[in-house]
XYZ file of C-alpha atoms in Angstrom:
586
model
C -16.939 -32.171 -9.650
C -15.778 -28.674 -8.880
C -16.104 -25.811 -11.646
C -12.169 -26.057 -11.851
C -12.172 -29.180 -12.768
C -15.044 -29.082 -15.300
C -12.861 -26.860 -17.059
C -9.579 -28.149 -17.055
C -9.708 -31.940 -15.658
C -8.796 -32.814 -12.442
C -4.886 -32.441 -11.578
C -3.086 -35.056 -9.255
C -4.574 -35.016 -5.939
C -1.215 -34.836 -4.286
C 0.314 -32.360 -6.700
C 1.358 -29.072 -4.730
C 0.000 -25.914 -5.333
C 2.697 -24.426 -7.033
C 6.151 -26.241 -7.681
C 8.440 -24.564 -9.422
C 12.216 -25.851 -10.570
C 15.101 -24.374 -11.878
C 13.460 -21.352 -13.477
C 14.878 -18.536 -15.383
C 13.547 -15.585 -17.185
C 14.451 -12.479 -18.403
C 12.457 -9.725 -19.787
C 12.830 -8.851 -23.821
C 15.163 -6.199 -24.113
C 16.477 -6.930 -20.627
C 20.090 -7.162 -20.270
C 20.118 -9.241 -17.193
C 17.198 -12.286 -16.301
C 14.519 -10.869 -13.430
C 14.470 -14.703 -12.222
C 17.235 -17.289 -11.899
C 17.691 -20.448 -11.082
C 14.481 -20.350 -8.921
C 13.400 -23.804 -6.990
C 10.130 -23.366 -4.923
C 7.473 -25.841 -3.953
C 4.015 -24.276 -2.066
C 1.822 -26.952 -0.857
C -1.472 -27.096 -0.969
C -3.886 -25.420 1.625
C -0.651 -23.044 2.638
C -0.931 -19.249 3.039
C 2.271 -17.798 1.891
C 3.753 -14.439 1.970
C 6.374 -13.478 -0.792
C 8.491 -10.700 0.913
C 11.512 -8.497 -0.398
C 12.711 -5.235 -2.137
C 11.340 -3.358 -4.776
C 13.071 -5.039 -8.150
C 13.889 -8.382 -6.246
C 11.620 -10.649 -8.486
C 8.790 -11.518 -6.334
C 5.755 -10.160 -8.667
C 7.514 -11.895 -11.613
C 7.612 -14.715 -9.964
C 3.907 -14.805 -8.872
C 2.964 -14.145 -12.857
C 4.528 -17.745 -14.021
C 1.859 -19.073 -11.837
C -1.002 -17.998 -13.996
C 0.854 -18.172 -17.206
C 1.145 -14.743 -17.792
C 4.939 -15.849 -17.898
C 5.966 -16.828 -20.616
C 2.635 -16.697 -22.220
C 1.722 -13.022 -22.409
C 5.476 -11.707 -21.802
C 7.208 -13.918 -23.886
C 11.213 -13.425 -22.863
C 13.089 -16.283 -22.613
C 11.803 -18.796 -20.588
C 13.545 -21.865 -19.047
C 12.824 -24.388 -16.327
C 9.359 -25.387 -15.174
C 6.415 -24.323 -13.495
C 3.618 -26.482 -12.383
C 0.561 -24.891 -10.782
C -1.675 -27.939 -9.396
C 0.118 -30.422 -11.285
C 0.074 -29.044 -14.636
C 2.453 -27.332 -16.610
C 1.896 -23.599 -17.351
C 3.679 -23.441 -20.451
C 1.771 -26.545 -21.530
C -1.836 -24.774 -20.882
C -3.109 -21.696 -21.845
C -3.578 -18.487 -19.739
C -7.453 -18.625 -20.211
C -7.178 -22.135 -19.386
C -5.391 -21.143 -16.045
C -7.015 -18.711 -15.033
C -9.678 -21.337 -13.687
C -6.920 -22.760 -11.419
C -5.228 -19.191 -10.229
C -7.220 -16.274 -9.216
C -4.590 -12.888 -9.883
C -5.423 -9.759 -8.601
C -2.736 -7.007 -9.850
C -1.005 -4.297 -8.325
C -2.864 -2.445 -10.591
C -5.709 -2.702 -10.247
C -7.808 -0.166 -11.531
C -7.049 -2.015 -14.815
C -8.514 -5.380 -14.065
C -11.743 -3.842 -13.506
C -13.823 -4.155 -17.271
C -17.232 -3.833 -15.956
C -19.900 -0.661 -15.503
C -21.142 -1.383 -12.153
C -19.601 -3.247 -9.342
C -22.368 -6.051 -9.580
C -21.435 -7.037 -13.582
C -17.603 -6.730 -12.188
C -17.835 -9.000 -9.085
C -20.336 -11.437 -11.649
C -18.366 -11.221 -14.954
C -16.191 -14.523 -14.354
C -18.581 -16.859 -12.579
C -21.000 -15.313 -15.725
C -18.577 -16.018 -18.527
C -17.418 -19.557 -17.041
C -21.508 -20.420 -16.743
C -21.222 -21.413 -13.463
C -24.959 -21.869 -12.750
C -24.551 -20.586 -9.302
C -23.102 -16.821 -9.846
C -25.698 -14.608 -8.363
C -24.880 -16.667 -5.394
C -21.531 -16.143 -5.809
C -21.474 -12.748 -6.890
C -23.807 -11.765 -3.558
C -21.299 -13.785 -1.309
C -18.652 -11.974 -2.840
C -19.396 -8.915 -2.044
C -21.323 -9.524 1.511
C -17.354 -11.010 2.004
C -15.398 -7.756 0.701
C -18.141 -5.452 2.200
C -19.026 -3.601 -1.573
C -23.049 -4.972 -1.205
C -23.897 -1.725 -0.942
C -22.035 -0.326 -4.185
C -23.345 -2.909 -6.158
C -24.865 -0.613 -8.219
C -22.412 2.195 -8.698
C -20.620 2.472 -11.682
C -16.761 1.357 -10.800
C -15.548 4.530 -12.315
C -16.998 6.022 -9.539
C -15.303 4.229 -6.497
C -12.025 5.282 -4.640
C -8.666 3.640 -5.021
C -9.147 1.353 -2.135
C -12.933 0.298 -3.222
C -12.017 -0.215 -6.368
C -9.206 -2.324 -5.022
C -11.752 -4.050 -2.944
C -14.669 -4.960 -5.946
C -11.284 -6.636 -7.662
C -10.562 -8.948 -5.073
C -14.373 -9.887 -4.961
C -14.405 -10.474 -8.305
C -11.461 -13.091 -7.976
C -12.844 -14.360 -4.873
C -16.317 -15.082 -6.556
C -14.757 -17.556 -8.633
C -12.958 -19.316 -5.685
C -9.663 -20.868 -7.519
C -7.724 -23.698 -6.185
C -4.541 -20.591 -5.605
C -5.580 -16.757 -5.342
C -2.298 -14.611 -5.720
C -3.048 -11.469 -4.464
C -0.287 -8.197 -5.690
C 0.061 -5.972 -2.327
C -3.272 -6.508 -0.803
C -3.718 -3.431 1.348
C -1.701 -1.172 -0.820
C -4.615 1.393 -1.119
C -6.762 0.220 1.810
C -7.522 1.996 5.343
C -6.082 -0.164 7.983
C -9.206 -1.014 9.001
C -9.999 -2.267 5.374
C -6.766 -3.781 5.109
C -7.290 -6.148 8.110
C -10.750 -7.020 6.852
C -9.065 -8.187 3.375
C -6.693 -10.583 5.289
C -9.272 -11.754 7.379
C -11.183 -13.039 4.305
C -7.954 -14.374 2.620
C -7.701 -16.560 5.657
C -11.261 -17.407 5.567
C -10.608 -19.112 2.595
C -7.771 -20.588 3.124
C -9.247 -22.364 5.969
C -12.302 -23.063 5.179
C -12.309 -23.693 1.544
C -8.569 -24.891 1.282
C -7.952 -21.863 -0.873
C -3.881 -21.699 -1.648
C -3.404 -17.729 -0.647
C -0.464 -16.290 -2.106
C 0.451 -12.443 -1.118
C 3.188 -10.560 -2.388
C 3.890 -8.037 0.578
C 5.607 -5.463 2.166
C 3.742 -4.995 5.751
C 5.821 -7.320 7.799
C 3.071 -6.798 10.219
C 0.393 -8.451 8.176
C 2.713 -11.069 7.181
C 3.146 -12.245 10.958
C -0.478 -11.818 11.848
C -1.693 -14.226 9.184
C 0.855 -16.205 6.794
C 1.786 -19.819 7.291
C 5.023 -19.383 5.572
C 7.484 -16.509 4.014
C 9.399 -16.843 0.829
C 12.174 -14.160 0.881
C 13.319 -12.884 -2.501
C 16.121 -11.334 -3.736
C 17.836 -10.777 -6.637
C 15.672 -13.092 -8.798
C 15.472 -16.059 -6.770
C 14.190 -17.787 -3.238
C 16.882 -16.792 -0.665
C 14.688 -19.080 1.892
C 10.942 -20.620 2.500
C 10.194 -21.180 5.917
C 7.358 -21.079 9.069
C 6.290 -17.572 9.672
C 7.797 -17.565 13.108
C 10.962 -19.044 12.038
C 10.855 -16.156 9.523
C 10.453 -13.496 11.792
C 13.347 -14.568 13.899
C 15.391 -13.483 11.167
C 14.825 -9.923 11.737
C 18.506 -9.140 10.874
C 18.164 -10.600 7.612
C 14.713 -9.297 6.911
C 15.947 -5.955 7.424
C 19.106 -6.283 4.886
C 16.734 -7.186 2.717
C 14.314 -4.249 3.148
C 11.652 -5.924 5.491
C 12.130 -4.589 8.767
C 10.548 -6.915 11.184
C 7.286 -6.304 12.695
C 7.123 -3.683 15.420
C 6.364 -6.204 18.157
C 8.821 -7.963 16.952
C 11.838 -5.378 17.267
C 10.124 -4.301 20.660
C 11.009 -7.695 22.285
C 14.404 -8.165 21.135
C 14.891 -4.972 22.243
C 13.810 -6.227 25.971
C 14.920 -9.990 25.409
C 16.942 -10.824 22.456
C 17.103 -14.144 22.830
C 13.286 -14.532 23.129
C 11.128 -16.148 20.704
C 9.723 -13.531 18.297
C 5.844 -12.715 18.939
C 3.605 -12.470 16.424
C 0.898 -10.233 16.739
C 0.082 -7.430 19.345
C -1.794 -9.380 21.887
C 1.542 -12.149 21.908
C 3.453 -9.277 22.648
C 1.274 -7.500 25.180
C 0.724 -10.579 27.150
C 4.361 -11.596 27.596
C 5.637 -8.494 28.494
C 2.969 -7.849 31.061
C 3.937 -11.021 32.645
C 7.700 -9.932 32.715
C 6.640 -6.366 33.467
C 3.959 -6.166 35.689
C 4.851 -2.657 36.950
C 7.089 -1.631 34.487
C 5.650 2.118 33.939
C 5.450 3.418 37.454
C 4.366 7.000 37.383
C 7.401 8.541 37.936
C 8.570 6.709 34.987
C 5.858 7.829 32.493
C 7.196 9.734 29.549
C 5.416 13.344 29.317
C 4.485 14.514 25.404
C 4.415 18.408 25.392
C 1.561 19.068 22.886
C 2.791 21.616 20.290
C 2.060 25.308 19.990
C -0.948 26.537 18.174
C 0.745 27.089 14.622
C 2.086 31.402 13.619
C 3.384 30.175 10.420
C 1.943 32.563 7.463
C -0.906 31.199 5.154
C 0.274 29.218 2.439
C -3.493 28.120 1.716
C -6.991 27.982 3.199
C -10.535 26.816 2.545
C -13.537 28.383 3.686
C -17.417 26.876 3.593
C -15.857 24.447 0.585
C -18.391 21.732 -0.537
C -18.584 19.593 -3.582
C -19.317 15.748 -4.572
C -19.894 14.560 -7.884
C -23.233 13.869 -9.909
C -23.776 9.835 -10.857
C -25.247 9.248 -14.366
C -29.005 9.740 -13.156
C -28.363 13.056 -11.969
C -27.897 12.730 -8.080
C -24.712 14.381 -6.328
C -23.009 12.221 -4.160
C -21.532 15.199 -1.732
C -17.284 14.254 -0.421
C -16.943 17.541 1.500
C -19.347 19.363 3.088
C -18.579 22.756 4.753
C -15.054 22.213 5.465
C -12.896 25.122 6.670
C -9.058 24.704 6.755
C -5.827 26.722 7.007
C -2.731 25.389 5.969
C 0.175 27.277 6.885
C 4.530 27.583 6.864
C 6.137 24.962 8.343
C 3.673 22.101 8.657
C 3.663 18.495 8.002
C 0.081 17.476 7.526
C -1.312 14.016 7.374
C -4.794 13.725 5.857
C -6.449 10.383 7.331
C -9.854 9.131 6.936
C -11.278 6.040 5.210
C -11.701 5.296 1.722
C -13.847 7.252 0.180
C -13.423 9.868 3.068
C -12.578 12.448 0.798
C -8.779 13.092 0.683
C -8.140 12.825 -2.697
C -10.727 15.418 -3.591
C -9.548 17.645 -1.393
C -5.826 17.438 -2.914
C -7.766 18.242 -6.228
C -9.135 21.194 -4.875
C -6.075 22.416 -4.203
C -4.237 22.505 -7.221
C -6.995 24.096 -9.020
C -7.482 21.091 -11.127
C -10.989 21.004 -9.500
C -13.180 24.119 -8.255
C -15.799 24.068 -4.964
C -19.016 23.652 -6.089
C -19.661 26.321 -3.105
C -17.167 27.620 -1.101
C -13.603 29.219 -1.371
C -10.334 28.203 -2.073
C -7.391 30.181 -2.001
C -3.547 29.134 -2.514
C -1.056 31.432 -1.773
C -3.812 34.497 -1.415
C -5.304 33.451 -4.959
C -9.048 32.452 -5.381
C -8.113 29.212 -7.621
C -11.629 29.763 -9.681
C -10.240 33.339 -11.209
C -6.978 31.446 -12.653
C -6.490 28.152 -14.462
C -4.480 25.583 -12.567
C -1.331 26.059 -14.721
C -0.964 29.371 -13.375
C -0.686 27.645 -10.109
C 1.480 25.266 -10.695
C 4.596 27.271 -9.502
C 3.219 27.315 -6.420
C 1.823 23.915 -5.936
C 2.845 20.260 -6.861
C 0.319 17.467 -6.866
C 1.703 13.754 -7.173
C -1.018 11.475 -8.156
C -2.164 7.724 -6.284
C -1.566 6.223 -9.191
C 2.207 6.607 -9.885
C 2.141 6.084 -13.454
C -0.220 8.695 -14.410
C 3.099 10.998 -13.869
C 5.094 9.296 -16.821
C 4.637 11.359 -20.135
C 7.994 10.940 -21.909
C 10.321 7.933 -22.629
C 12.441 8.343 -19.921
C 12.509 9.273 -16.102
C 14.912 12.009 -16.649
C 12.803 13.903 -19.247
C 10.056 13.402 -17.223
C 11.821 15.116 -14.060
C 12.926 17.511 -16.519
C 9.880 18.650 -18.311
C 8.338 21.105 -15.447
C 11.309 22.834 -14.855
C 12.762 22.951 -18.945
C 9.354 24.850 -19.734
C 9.646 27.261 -16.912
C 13.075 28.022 -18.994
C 14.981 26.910 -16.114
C 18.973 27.250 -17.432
C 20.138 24.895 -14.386
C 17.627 22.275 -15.447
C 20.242 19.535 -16.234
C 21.822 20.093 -12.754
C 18.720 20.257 -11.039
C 17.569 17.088 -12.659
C 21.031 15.011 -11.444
C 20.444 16.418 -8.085
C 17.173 15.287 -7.653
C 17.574 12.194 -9.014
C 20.492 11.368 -6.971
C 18.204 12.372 -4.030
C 15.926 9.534 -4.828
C 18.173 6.829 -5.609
C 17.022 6.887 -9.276
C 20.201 8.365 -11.091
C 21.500 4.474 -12.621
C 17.633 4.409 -13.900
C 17.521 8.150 -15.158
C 16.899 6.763 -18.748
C 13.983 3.507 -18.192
C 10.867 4.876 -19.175
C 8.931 5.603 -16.021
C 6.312 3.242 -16.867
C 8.040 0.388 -16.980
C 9.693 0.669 -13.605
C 8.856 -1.466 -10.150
C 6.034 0.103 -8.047
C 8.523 1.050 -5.223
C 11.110 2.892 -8.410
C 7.994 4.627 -9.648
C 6.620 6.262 -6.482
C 10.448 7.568 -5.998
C 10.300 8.875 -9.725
C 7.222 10.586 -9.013
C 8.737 12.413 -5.921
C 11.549 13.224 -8.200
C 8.981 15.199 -10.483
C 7.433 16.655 -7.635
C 10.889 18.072 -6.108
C 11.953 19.349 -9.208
C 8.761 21.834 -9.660
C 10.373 23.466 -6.421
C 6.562 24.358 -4.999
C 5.406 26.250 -2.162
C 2.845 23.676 -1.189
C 3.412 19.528 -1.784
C 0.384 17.697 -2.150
C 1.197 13.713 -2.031
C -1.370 11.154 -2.388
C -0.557 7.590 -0.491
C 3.497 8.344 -1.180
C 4.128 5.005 0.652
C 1.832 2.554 -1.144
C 3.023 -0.605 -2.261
C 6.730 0.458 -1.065
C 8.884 -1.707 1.048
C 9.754 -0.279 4.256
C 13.382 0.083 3.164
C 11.680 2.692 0.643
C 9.225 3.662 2.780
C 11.949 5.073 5.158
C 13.584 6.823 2.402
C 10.472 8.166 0.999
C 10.105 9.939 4.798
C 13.722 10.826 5.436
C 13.405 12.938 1.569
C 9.907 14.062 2.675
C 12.333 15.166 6.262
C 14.960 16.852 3.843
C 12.498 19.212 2.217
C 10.957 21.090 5.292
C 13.853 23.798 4.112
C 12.735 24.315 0.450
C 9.066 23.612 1.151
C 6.829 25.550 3.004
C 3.881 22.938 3.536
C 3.531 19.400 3.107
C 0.162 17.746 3.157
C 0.466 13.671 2.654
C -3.270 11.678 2.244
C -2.434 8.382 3.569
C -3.541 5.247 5.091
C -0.171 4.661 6.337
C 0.147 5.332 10.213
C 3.616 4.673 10.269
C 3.985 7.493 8.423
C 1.582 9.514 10.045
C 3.588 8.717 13.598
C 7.437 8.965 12.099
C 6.918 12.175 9.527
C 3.928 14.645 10.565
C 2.940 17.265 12.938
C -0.253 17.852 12.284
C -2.789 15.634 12.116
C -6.712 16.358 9.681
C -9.006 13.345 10.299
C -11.842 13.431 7.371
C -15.128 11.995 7.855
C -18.241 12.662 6.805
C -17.311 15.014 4.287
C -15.490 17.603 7.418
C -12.630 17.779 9.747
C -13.400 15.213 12.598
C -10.419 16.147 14.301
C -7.660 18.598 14.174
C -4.746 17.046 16.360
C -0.779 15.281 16.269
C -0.472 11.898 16.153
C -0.048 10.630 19.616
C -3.842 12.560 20.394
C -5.287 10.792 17.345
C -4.330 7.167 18.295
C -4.956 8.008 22.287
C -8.702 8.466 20.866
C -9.631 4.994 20.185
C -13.291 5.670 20.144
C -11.792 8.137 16.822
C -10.051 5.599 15.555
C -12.218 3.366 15.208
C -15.300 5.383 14.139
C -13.296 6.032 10.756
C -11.592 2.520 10.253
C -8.328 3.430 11.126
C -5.880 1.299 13.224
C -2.766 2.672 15.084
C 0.948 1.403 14.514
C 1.663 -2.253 16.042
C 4.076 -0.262 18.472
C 1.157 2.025 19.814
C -1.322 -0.446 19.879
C 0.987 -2.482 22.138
C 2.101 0.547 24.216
C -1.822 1.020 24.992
C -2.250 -2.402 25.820
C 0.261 -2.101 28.797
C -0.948 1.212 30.036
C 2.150 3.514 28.784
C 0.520 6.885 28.370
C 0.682 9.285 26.530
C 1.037 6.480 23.664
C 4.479 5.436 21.997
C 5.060 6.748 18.699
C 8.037 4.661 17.519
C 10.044 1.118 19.164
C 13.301 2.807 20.436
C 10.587 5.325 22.487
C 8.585 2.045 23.987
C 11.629 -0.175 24.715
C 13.053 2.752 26.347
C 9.496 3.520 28.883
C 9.558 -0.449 29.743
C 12.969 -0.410 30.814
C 14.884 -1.553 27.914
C 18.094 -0.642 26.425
C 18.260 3.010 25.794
C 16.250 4.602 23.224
C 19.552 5.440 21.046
C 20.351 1.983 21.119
C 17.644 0.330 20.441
C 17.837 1.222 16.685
C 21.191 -1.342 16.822
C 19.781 -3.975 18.740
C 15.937 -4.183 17.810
């Protein structure tokens, strides 16, 4: 008998995974139901992908699998939900939880243990499964933390402490693991490793997987099937391929298809759709065997060396932080850097590399422990970061560490209401117009979808009006839809801002928005270069875990040099429709 069944009985053995029929709910105070009239059945053994915009549903859904709806948000509730056969409002949420494995969008909060080692243990511990330090070391040999299982989790990075979560669910190994954006937070190369263990045990333990995503890519790579949602209910639930020839309706809905996806209908629209790079690269070398003859090869002018003033600059700049016992655990080491007028700086590197510490450092927030750091000409250890602050905006990881008031609008308001701002109310409508936020100016900011709190934060970042924008993963856990907004507002300010610097794992991002590229690793400035050099340097690349767009990665694979930075540019090299079309068509 399995430790699931121990503790709850054995369901019917050809139940579903999850069936779900004619479900409603809505939200107390809400003035409209989130879900409605939902009918859904996931079989057992499937690996499903729940895709579609920010606000569509698809995270509420995924909580009346473990009971957390109706149990622990207790709107009104009708229909039913059966997750392995049994009932969810019939069993409790502690009594579910040994049938569905959850890990959260947010994350940070699931984690209730010092170290990563009591985090990663705490369930198989608590359920006395007499076999948890074998669990617990598989675990984390699985989600590659072994060798943090000592630190305290306090001390991690976004993405490793995203990473000791899943472990922690994994080490329990439920019947259905729903997992809320998986590589949200992650490197690429991170992000790929995640999936690869989701479908590990899906396959070999029968594990139901269960991701609510926004990466179309991932979703083609390694799903069985794709639920779309919108507007509170199942719009479809079909084969991942089938899926992805929808690419029309994917994209209405805000999930752009996958790269290699648009590139082929932009060559062949009535072609199947392929689903991963290596689908793509093969068929199209065996329908373009000479495609990119030299005469045809596109030719990238590398940019000038930047004459833009200093807006700020680091010089010898090294600190870490000390553990409880004393040690310092150095994140940059001797790093020099100049940021200056005009630029639109990506900061890469791997988790842990670094980034976010060196955003700190430049609001003043945190001082070198050696080293100098000046914004704007001003050593940032002779003033206190307030003093800064008119100078340069910092928008946090975590989006709703930025909510301090009841509502977005005061919360967009507050910066520029204590500078004593008399155009504050007009400011405010104008920047939240810009963001798409104005019909949501009163929710409180903590209560809003992921995707409708990373805009809100922008929104308090714009209205500061800063010199220098510091942004901290401004895409994570946005739909692409959003994603593409978040870039063309990030576009819009390169008048009113004189430097942008974006930490990000995102490298569609990194190829659409910047012009500079600062690869971190090993506590310094492993390279200094734009985005087609960084992804031509695939030794780079993967030295520090990261993993180019789908559309480079494919353009490499046939030889198209200097590599393609979006689809219009590679449909257009192989002969395609013309890069100005190809927007329409792909």
């Amino acid at each position: 008998m399995t430790s699931t069944e121990a503790a709850t009985g054995p369901g019917p053995a050809d139940a579903p995974a999850v069936e779900v029929s004619d479900l409603a709910f809505r939200y107390p105070g809400a003035d409209h139901d989130t879900l409605r009239g939902v009918d859904l059945r996931i079989e057992r053994g499937d690996f499903v992908a729940v895709v579609g915009g920010n606000g569509s549903g698809k995270t509420t859904l995924c909580k009346t699998f473990n009971g957390l709806v109706p149990h622990y948000w207790s709107g009104t509730f009708e229909g039913r939900v059966r997750v392995l056969g049994r009932d969810t409002r019939e069993v409790s949420v502690g009594a579910l939880s040994h049938l569905v494995g959850y890990v959260y969008q947010d994350f940070g909060n699931q984690l209730v243990r010092p170290t990563v080692r009591d985090e990663v243990a705490f369930g198989p511990v608590n359920f006395g499964l007499p076999d948890h330090r074998e669990r617990t070391d598989e675990a984390m040999e699985l989600l590659g933390v072994a060798h943090l299982a000592d630190r305290f989790t306090w001390q991690l990075s976004g993405g490793q402490q995203h990473l000791v979560a899943l472990a922690s669910v994994m080490a329990l190994r439920p019947g259905v693991v729903v997992v809320d954006e998986p590589v949200a937070e992650l490197d690429p190369a991170r992000a790929a490793r995640i999936y690869e263990v989701l479908e590990d045990l899906n396959r070999r333990l029968g594990t139901t997987v269960v991701v609510i995503e926004h990466h179309a890519e991932y979703v083609a790579r390694y799903a069985r099937s794709v639920v779309l949602m919108a507007d509170g209910a199942p719009v479809w639930h079909l084969p991942t391929r089938a899926a992805m020839d929808r690419a029309e309706e994917l994209e209405r809905h805000g999930i752009p298809a996958p790269q290699v996806v648009r590139v082929a209908r932009g060559l062949d629209p009535a072609a199947p759709p392929p689903l991963t790079v290596t689908e793509a690269a093969d068929r199209l070398r065996s329908r373009h065997p000479h495609a990119l003859p030299p005469d045809r090869r596109a030719v990238r002018v590398a940019g000038s060396e930047p004459t833009g003033e200093t807006v700020a600059e680091l010089a010898g700049v090294r600190h870490g932080y000390r553990g409880v016992g004393g040690d310092l655990s150095v994140v940059l080491d001797g790093l020099d850097l100049t940021l200056r007028d005009g630029e639109r700086v990506a900061l890469v590197g791997g988790n842990g590399a670094g980034k976010s510490t060196l955003l700190r450092l430049l609001t003043g927030l945190k001082v070198p422990r050696e080293g100098t750091v000046r914004v704007g000409g001003t050593d940032t250890r002779t003033v206190r970061p307030n003093a800064l602050a008119d100078r340069v905006c910092h928008l946090y990881q975590r989006p709703e560490q930025m909510f301090l008031k009841d509502s977005v609008y005061e919360d967009v308001a507050m910066f520029p209401r204590g500078r004593g701002r008399t155009d504050t109310d007009t400011l405010v409508a104008e920047v939240l117009d810009r963001v798409g936020l104005s019909g949501l100016a009163g929710r409180d900011g903590r209560l809003l979808s992921g995707g409708q709190q990373r805009r809100a934060t922008l929104a308090v970042g714009l209205a500061t009006s800063p010199a220098l924008l510091l942004l901290d993963e401004p895409t994570s856990s946005l739909d692409t839809a959003s994603r593409d907004a978040v870039i063309a507002m990030l576009d819009a300010l390169s008048g009113t801002i004189r430097c942008t610097v974006v930490a990000t794992h995102d490298m569609h991002l990194v190829a659409e928005w910047a012009g500079r590229v600062l690869v971190l690793d090993g506590g310094r400035v492993a390279a200094d270069t734009d985005p087609a050099g960084l992804f031509a340097d695939t030794a780079l690349m993967e030295s520090v875990g990261l993993v180019a767009p789908e559309v480079t990665r494919l353009g490499l694979a046939l030889g198209v040099e200097p590599p393609p930075l979006s689809v219009p540019e590679l449909v257009s090299r192989l002969g395609g429709i013309p890069a100005e079309e190809v927007g329409e068509r792909a």
